[in-house]
Tab-separated table of N, CA and C in Angstrom:
chain	number	residue	atom	x	y	z
A	12	MET	N	0.715	-1.306	0.542
A	12	MET	CA	0.133	-0.034	-0.690
A	12	MET	C	1.200	1.251	0.144
A	13	ALA	N	2.051	1.600	1.390
A	13	ALA	CA	2.795	2.064	0.541
A	13	ALA	C	3.314	2.657	-0.309
A	14	ASP	N	4.081	1.727	-1.551
A	14	ASP	CA	4.733	1.614	-3.006
A	14	ASP	C	3.217	3.106	-3.433
A	15	LEU	N	2.114	2.320	-3.392
A	15	LEU	CA	1.086	2.718	-4.054
A	15	LEU	C	0.948	4.055	-3.529
A	16	LYS	N	0.565	4.449	-2.655
A	16	LYS	CA	1.099	6.067	-2.479
A	16	LYS	C	2.279	6.853	-2.633
A	17	ASP	N	3.205	6.021	-2.319
A	17	ASP	CA	4.523	6.999	-3.432
A	17	ASP	C	4.154	7.217	-4.685
A	18	PHE	N	3.592	5.801	-5.103
A	18	PHE	CA	3.696	6.590	-6.434
A	18	PHE	C	2.722	7.357	-7.286
A	19	ALA	N	1.293	7.703	-6.279
A	19	ALA	CA	0.664	8.721	-6.433
A	19	ALA	C	1.085	9.916	-6.072
A	20	GLU	N	2.257	9.815	-5.351
A	20	GLU	CA	2.801	11.439	-5.367
A	20	GLU	C	3.276	11.878	-6.065
A	21	GLN	N	4.220	10.797	-6.191
A	21	GLN	CA	5.693	10.577	-7.789
A	21	GLN	C	4.323	11.413	-9.085
A	22	LEU	N	3.730	10.426	-9.087
A	22	LEU	CA	2.566	11.724	-10.546
A	22	LEU	C	2.082	13.138	-10.315
A	23	VAL	N	1.379	12.981	-8.651
A	23	VAL	CA	1.083	14.459	-9.330
A	23	VAL	C	1.997	15.760	-8.686
A	24	ASN	N	2.950	15.142	-8.324
A	24	ASN	CA	4.497	15.594	-8.376
A	24	ASN	C	4.988	16.573	-10.208
A	25	LEU	N	4.727	15.638	-11.374
A	25	LEU	CA	5.175	15.185	-12.444
A	25	LEU	C	5.085	16.582	-12.899
A	26	THR	N	6.562	17.309	-13.400
A	26	THR	CA	6.810	18.819	-14.223
A	26	THR	C	5.701	18.388	-15.343
A	27	VAL	N	6.116	19.685	-15.961
A	27	VAL	CA	4.546	19.131	-17.679
A	27	VAL	C	5.595	18.509	-18.714
A	28	LYS	N	6.642	19.120	-18.288
A	28	LYS	CA	7.813	17.599	-19.253
A	28	LYS	C	7.501	16.427	-18.871
A	29	GLU	N	7.893	15.831	-18.045
A	29	GLU	CA	8.017	14.875	-17.424
A	29	GLU	C	6.382	13.820	-17.563
A	30	VAL	N	4.962	14.720	-17.886
A	30	VAL	CA	4.017	14.407	-18.463
A	30	VAL	C	3.945	13.816	-19.432
A	31	ASN	N	4.519	14.970	-20.008
A	31	ASN	CA	4.293	15.409	-22.016
A	31	ASN	C	5.352	13.548	-21.949
A	32	GLU	N	6.585	13.345	-21.735
A	32	GLU	CA	7.522	11.422	-21.805
A	32	GLU	C	6.448	10.827	-21.329
A	33	LEU	N	6.367	10.855	-19.682
A	33	LEU	CA	4.883	10.306	-19.925
A	33	LEU	C	4.360	9.295	-20.720
A	34	ALA	N	3.430	10.689	-21.696
A	34	ALA	CA	2.553	10.432	-22.541
A	34	ALA	C	3.053	9.318	-23.426
A	35	ASN	N	4.363	10.353	-23.932
A	35	ASN	CA	5.048	9.254	-25.074
A	35	ASN	C	5.509	7.860	-24.700
A	36	ILE	N	6.015	7.725	-23.449
A	36	ILE	CA	6.173	6.237	-23.775
A	36	ILE	C	4.646	4.808	-23.085
A	37	LEU	N	3.817	5.940	-22.604
A	37	LEU	CA	2.125	4.454	-22.804
A	37	LEU	C	2.619	4.915	-23.697
A	38	LYS	N	2.269	5.966	-24.880
A	38	LYS	CA	2.008	5.803	-25.863
A	38	LYS	C	2.916	5.017	-26.824
A	39	GLU	N	4.037	5.167	-27.282
A	39	GLU	CA	4.978	4.269	-27.940
A	39	GLU	C	4.562	2.758	-27.689
A	40	GLU	N	4.852	2.429	-25.946
A	40	GLU	CA	5.885	1.448	-25.392
A	40	GLU	C	4.234	0.312	-24.436
A	41	TYR	N	3.001	1.235	-25.012
A	41	TYR	CA	2.269	0.231	-24.223
A	41	TYR	C	1.121	0.642	-25.004
A	42	GLY	N	0.251	1.531	-26.020
A	42	GLY	CA	-0.497	1.501	-27.053
A	42	GLY	C	-1.640	2.574	-26.206
A	43	ILE	N	-1.506	3.119	-25.560
A	43	ILE	CA	-2.306	3.837	-24.546
A	43	ILE	C	-1.611	5.659	-25.370
A	44	GLU	N	-3.407	6.012	-25.008
A	44	GLU	CA	-2.690	7.297	-26.661
A	44	GLU	C	-2.867	7.960	-24.722
A	45	PRO	N	-1.671	9.177	-25.524
A	45	PRO	CA	-1.314	11.029	-24.063
A	45	PRO	C	-2.945	10.868	-23.270
A	46	ALA	N	-3.683	11.021	-24.708
A	46	ALA	CA	-4.667	12.247	-23.616
A	46	ALA	C	-5.658	11.529	-22.276
A	47	ALA	N	-5.603	10.388	-23.056
A	47	ALA	CA	-6.073	9.037	-21.509
A	47	ALA	C	-5.052	10.098	-20.442
A	48	ALA	N	-3.428	9.450	-20.945
A	48	ALA	CA	-3.210	9.678	-19.995
A	48	ALA	C	-2.869	11.300	-18.905
A	49	ALA	N	-2.575	12.256	-19.947
A	49	ALA	CA	-3.656	13.178	-19.397
A	49	ALA	C	-4.304	13.951	-18.727
A	50	VAL	N	-5.767	12.739	-18.670
A	50	VAL	CA	-6.561	13.791	-18.087
A	50	VAL	C	-6.647	12.486	-16.752
A	51	ALA	N	-6.125	11.350	-17.105
A	51	ALA	CA	-5.802	10.666	-15.266
A	51	ALA	C	-4.513	11.578	-14.865
A	52	VAL	N	-3.587	12.084	-14.725
A	52	VAL	CA	-2.433	12.866	-13.772
A	52	VAL	C	-3.506	14.271	-13.949
A	53	ALA	N	-3.964	14.847	-15.035
A	53	ALA	CA	-5.096	15.935	-14.517
A	53	ALA	C	-5.303	15.941	-13.518
A	54	ALA	N	-6.507	14.695	-12.809
A	54	ALA	CA	-7.388	14.134	-12.939
A	54	ALA	C	-7.377	14.320	-10.938
A	55	GLY	N	-5.283	13.292	-10.681
A	55	GLY	CA	-5.193	13.804	-9.384
A	55	GLY	C	-4.933	14.657	-9.128
A	56	GLY	N	-3.798	15.365	-9.947
A	56	GLY	CA	-3.114	16.920	-9.654
A	56	GLY	C	-4.458	17.498	-9.251
A	57	GLY	N	-5.402	17.096	-9.544
A	57	GLY	CA	-6.611	18.071	-9.618
A	57	GLY	C	-7.311	18.503	-8.238
A	58	ALA	N	-8.204	17.204	-7.874
A	58	ALA	CA	-8.221	16.222	-6.840
A	58	ALA	C	-7.145	17.172	-5.262
A	59	ALA	N	-6.201	17.096	-5.884
A	59	ALA	CA	-5.451	17.370	-4.349
A	59	ALA	C	-5.655	19.389	-4.432
A	60	GLU	N	-4.918	20.138	-5.267
A	60	GLU	CA	-5.699	20.900	-5.509
A	60	GLU	C	-7.204	21.917	-5.092
A	61	ALA	N	-7.961	21.597	-5.273
A	61	ALA	CA	-9.000	21.714	-5.023
A	61	ALA	C	-9.098	21.819	-3.148
A	62	GLY	N	-8.276	19.973	-3.171
A	62	GLY	CA	-8.413	20.797	-1.388
A	62	GLY	C	-7.940	21.437	-0.827
A	63	GLU	N	-7.277	21.993	-1.522
A	63	GLU	CA	-5.893	22.820	-0.895
A	63	GLU	C	-6.344	23.857	-0.819
A	64	ALA	N	-7.264	24.527	-1.903
A	64	ALA	CA	-7.308	26.387	-2.138
A	64	ALA	C	-9.685	26.370	-3.026
A	65	ALA	N	-9.940	26.535	-2.028
A	65	ALA	CA	-11.053	26.499	-2.036
A	65	ALA	C	-11.098	27.755	-2.327
A	66	GLU	N	-11.160	28.293	-2.183
A	66	GLU	CA	-11.347	29.773	-2.867
A	66	GLU	C	-10.433	30.288	-3.430
A	67	GLU	N	-9.497	30.274	-3.353
A	67	GLU	CA	-8.384	30.484	-4.826
A	67	GLU	C	-9.003	30.092	-6.168
A	68	LYS	N	-9.229	31.222	-7.180
A	68	LYS	CA	-9.036	31.040	-8.709
A	68	LYS	C	-8.967	29.126	-9.392
A	69	SER	N	-9.822	28.287	-9.580
A	69	SER	CA	-9.353	27.171	-9.595
A	69	SER	C	-8.913	26.828	-11.100
A	70	GLU	N	-8.796	28.013	-12.187
A	70	GLU	CA	-8.792	27.796	-13.630
A	70	GLU	C	-7.541	29.486	-13.944
A	71	PHE	N	-6.841	28.533	-15.107
A	71	PHE	CA	-5.925	29.416	-15.160
A	71	PHE	C	-5.300	29.446	-16.972
A	72	ASP	N	-5.058	30.228	-17.132
A	72	ASP	CA	-5.201	30.812	-18.470
A	72	ASP	C	-3.050	30.688	-19.044
A	73	VAL	N	-2.710	30.518	-20.119
A	73	VAL	CA	-1.017	30.801	-19.975
A	73	VAL	C	-1.325	30.925	-21.186
A	74	ILE	N	0.208	32.498	-21.026
A	74	ILE	CA	-0.685	33.771	-22.398
A	74	ILE	C	0.752	34.012	-22.892
A	75	LEU	N	1.498	34.129	-23.384
A	75	LEU	CA	2.585	33.787	-24.256
A	75	LEU	C	2.482	35.512	-24.316
A	76	LYS	N	3.087	36.432	-24.240
A	76	LYS	CA	3.295	38.044	-24.433
A	76	LYS	C	4.485	37.718	-25.303
A	77	SER	N	5.749	36.728	-25.495
A	77	SER	CA	6.617	37.561	-26.821
A	77	SER	C	7.449	36.508	-26.540
A	78	ALA	N	8.116	35.985	-27.636
A	78	ALA	CA	8.323	34.534	-27.640
A	78	ALA	C	10.620	35.068	-27.599
A	79	GLY	N	10.409	36.643	-27.387
A	79	GLY	CA	11.495	36.653	-26.772
A	79	GLY	C	12.999	36.391	-27.648
A	80	ALA	N	14.775	36.196	-27.282
A	80	ALA	CA	15.553	35.778	-28.649
A	80	ALA	C	15.425	34.678	-28.423
A	81	SER	N	14.757	33.819	-28.213
A	81	SER	CA	15.011	32.274	-28.920
A	81	SER	C	13.518	31.728	-29.595
A	82	LYS	N	13.180	32.418	-30.695
A	82	LYS	CA	11.777	32.533	-31.134
A	82	LYS	C	11.852	30.029	-31.220
A	83	LEU	N	12.573	30.405	-31.806
A	83	LEU	CA	12.432	28.246	-32.650
A	83	LEU	C	12.743	28.114	-31.216
A	84	ALA	N	12.788	27.557	-30.604
A	84	ALA	CA	12.587	27.304	-29.203
A	84	ALA	C	11.586	27.445	-28.081
A	85	VAL	N	11.007	28.863	-28.554
A	85	VAL	CA	9.593	28.656	-27.873
A	85	VAL	C	8.866	28.364	-28.710
A	86	VAL	N	8.925	28.009	-30.334
A	86	VAL	CA	7.814	27.747	-31.194
A	86	VAL	C	8.043	26.132	-30.812
A	87	LYS	N	8.852	25.302	-31.151
A	87	LYS	CA	8.955	23.775	-29.970
A	87	LYS	C	8.951	23.661	-29.270
A	88	LEU	N	8.756	24.790	-27.892
A	88	LEU	CA	8.134	23.932	-26.741
A	88	LEU	C	6.726	24.239	-26.785
A	89	VAL	N	5.947	25.329	-27.371
A	89	VAL	CA	4.608	25.134	-27.938
A	89	VAL	C	4.265	23.800	-28.508
A	90	LYS	N	4.955	23.041	-29.507
A	90	LYS	CA	4.121	22.176	-30.424
A	90	LYS	C	4.137	21.509	-29.483
A	91	GLU	N	5.147	21.051	-28.015
A	91	GLU	CA	5.034	20.307	-27.078
A	91	GLU	C	4.441	20.112	-25.936
A	92	LEU	N	4.525	20.978	-25.300
A	92	LEU	CA	2.925	21.303	-24.624
A	92	LEU	C	1.397	21.678	-25.064
A	93	THR	N	1.758	21.476	-25.962
A	93	THR	CA	-0.122	21.630	-26.737
A	93	THR	C	-0.438	20.975	-27.663
A	94	GLY	N	0.804	19.465	-28.008
A	94	GLY	CA	0.677	18.897	-28.576
A	94	GLY	C	0.202	19.404	-30.427
A	95	LEU	N	0.248	20.674	-30.374
A	95	LEU	CA	-0.086	21.173	-31.718
A	95	LEU	C	0.731	20.154	-32.972
A	96	GLY	N	0.442	20.641	-34.455
A	96	GLY	CA	1.653	20.777	-34.969
A	96	GLY	C	2.080	21.860	-35.118
A	97	LEU	N	3.566	22.216	-36.305
A	97	LEU	CA	4.329	23.499	-35.700
A	97	LEU	C	4.467	24.165	-36.372
A	98	LYS	N	3.219	24.507	-37.946
A	98	LYS	CA	2.891	25.060	-38.198
A	98	LYS	C	1.753	25.860	-37.009
A	99	ASP	N	0.682	25.349	-36.541
A	99	ASP	CA	-0.548	26.160	-35.499
A	99	ASP	C	0.255	26.656	-34.024
A	100	ALA	N	0.766	25.781	-33.757
A	100	ALA	CA	2.297	26.358	-32.340
A	100	ALA	C	2.963	27.547	-32.861
A	101	LYS	N	3.582	27.318	-34.567
A	101	LYS	CA	5.079	28.984	-35.010
A	101	LYS	C	3.070	30.025	-34.465
A	102	ASP	N	2.322	29.484	-35.143
A	102	ASP	CA	1.209	30.632	-35.871
A	102	ASP	C	0.900	31.358	-33.803
A	103	ILE	N	0.839	30.488	-33.340
A	103	ILE	CA	0.625	30.726	-32.288
A	103	ILE	C	1.917	31.665	-31.608
A	104	VAL	N	2.571	31.520	-31.377
A	104	VAL	CA	3.726	31.649	-30.965
A	104	VAL	C	4.195	33.723	-32.374
A	105	ASP	N	3.788	33.524	-33.333
A	105	ASP	CA	3.461	35.377	-33.484
A	105	ASP	C	2.599	35.658	-34.123
A	106	SER	N	1.645	35.328	-33.133
A	106	SER	CA	0.615	35.904	-32.776
A	106	SER	C	-0.125	36.675	-31.738
A	107	ALA	N	1.499	36.689	-30.993
A	107	ALA	CA	1.690	36.765	-29.458
A	107	ALA	C	1.048	38.392	-29.386
A	108	PRO	N	0.692	38.428	-28.305
A	108	PRO	CA	-0.181	38.194	-27.480
A	108	PRO	C	-1.412	37.285	-27.160
A	109	LYS	N	-0.872	35.493	-27.653
A	109	LYS	CA	-1.994	35.250	-27.665
A	109	LYS	C	-2.109	33.443	-25.882
A	110	ALA	N	-3.186	33.258	-26.152
A	110	ALA	CA	-3.201	31.807	-25.613
A	110	ALA	C	-2.697	31.099	-25.249
A	111	VAL	N	-1.261	30.365	-24.648
A	111	VAL	CA	-0.912	28.935	-25.404
A	111	VAL	C	-3.080	27.639	-24.426
A	112	LYS	N	-2.353	28.207	-23.728
A	112	LYS	CA	-3.216	26.789	-22.923
A	112	LYS	C	-4.201	28.210	-21.507
A	113	GLU	N	-5.320	27.211	-21.668
A	113	GLU	CA	-6.650	28.224	-21.416
A	113	GLU	C	-7.947	26.733	-20.903
A	114	GLY	N	-8.349	27.373	-19.505
A	114	GLY	CA	-8.887	27.158	-18.123
A	114	GLY	C	-8.401	25.825	-17.085
A	115	ILE	N	-6.772	25.931	-17.019
A	115	ILE	CA	-6.077	24.771	-16.647
A	115	ILE	C	-5.443	25.240	-14.814
A	116	SER	N	-5.089	24.303	-14.636
A	116	SER	CA	-4.934	24.573	-12.850
A	116	SER	C	-3.503	25.168	-12.658
A	117	LYS	N	-3.704	25.780	-11.726
A	117	LYS	CA	-2.529	26.979	-11.172
A	117	LYS	C	-0.883	25.996	-11.292
A	118	ASP	N	-0.642	25.252	-11.061
A	118	ASP	CA	-0.018	24.633	-11.041
A	118	ASP	C	0.917	24.074	-12.169
A	119	GLU	N	-0.181	23.394	-13.344
A	119	GLU	CA	0.106	23.705	-14.557
A	119	GLU	C	0.815	24.537	-14.810
A	120	ALA	N	-0.673	25.527	-15.380
A	120	ALA	CA	0.305	26.896	-16.112
A	120	ALA	C	1.945	27.581	-15.007
A	121	GLU	N	1.819	26.509	-14.172
A	121	GLU	CA	3.128	27.356	-13.530
A	121	GLU	C	3.899	26.456	-13.542
A	122	GLY	N	4.250	25.717	-14.214
A	122	GLY	CA	4.853	24.540	-14.832
A	122	GLY	C	5.236	24.853	-16.642
A	123	ILE	N	3.622	25.491	-17.293
A	123	ILE	CA	4.309	25.522	-18.311
A	123	ILE	C	4.970	27.219	-18.148
A	124	LYS	N	4.716	28.395	-17.561
A	124	LYS	CA	5.153	29.163	-17.677
A	124	LYS	C	6.838	29.291	-17.525
A	125	LYS	N	6.801	29.027	-16.494
A	125	LYS	CA	8.397	28.155	-16.289
A	125	LYS	C	9.096	27.135	-16.979
A	126	SER	N	7.863	26.734	-18.081
A	126	SER	CA	9.476	26.200	-19.462
A	126	SER	C	9.936	26.995	-19.903
A	127	LEU	N	7.890	27.902	-20.643
A	127	LEU	CA	8.697	28.874	-21.701
A	127	LEU	C	9.191	30.255	-21.255
A	128	GLU	N	9.774	30.257	-20.250
A	128	GLU	CA	10.797	31.494	-19.728
A	128	GLU	C	11.976	31.081	-19.839
A	129	GLU	N	12.051	29.690	-19.103
A	129	GLU	CA	12.977	29.079	-18.894
A	129	GLU	C	13.480	29.212	-20.883
A	130	ALA	N	12.977	29.035	-21.737
A	130	ALA	CA	13.068	28.588	-22.933
A	130	ALA	C	13.312	31.098	-23.422
A	131	GLY	N	13.176	31.277	-23.040
A	131	GLY	CA	13.911	32.590	-23.297
A	131	GLY	C	11.998	33.392	-23.729
A	132	ALA	N	10.909	32.520	-23.222
A	132	ALA	CA	9.959	33.357	-23.827
A	132	ALA	C	9.011	34.061	-22.721
A	133	GLU	N	8.751	35.100	-22.391
A	133	GLU	CA	7.820	36.743	-22.017
A	133	GLU	C	6.590	35.902	-21.271
A	134	VAL	N	5.933	35.034	-20.718
A	134	VAL	CA	4.553	34.705	-20.349
A	134	VAL	C	3.476	35.331	-19.219
A	135	GLU	N	2.711	34.605	-18.888
A	135	GLU	CA	1.708	35.844	-18.698
A	135	GLU	C	0.775	34.634	-17.675
A	136	LEU	N	0.326	34.665	-16.514
A	136	LEU	CA	-0.991	34.368	-16.235
A	136	LEU	C	-2.275	34.365	-15.412
A	137	LYS	N	-3.216	33.854	-16.013
A	137	LYS	CA	-5.126	35.075	-16.185
A	137	LYS	C	-5.196	34.229	-15.900
């Protein structure tokens, strides 16, 4: 039982990049579609968050304000984070300020913001 609790805690604490890697592994090695994996992981994180802050805003939008100096890295990251094609990801970056993801949990939004900022983008949470 303790192993299951440890495993659940590891899932809840995954970063956005780690969730994407997990989704790829599940799809390639086990034939499980990433959307199903993302829903399962998001459900675990959302339940923990709801218990922590019932009064806090529960849905956030990640807004890309500008791509910064490394536009290509930002386009690749937007593509990875959203699951969109390269052209659609480039369109989002080119039309900044633009929402990258909408209606997501605070933890996920902060993870995406951190990833985009590390790639050189200017990002805002709403």
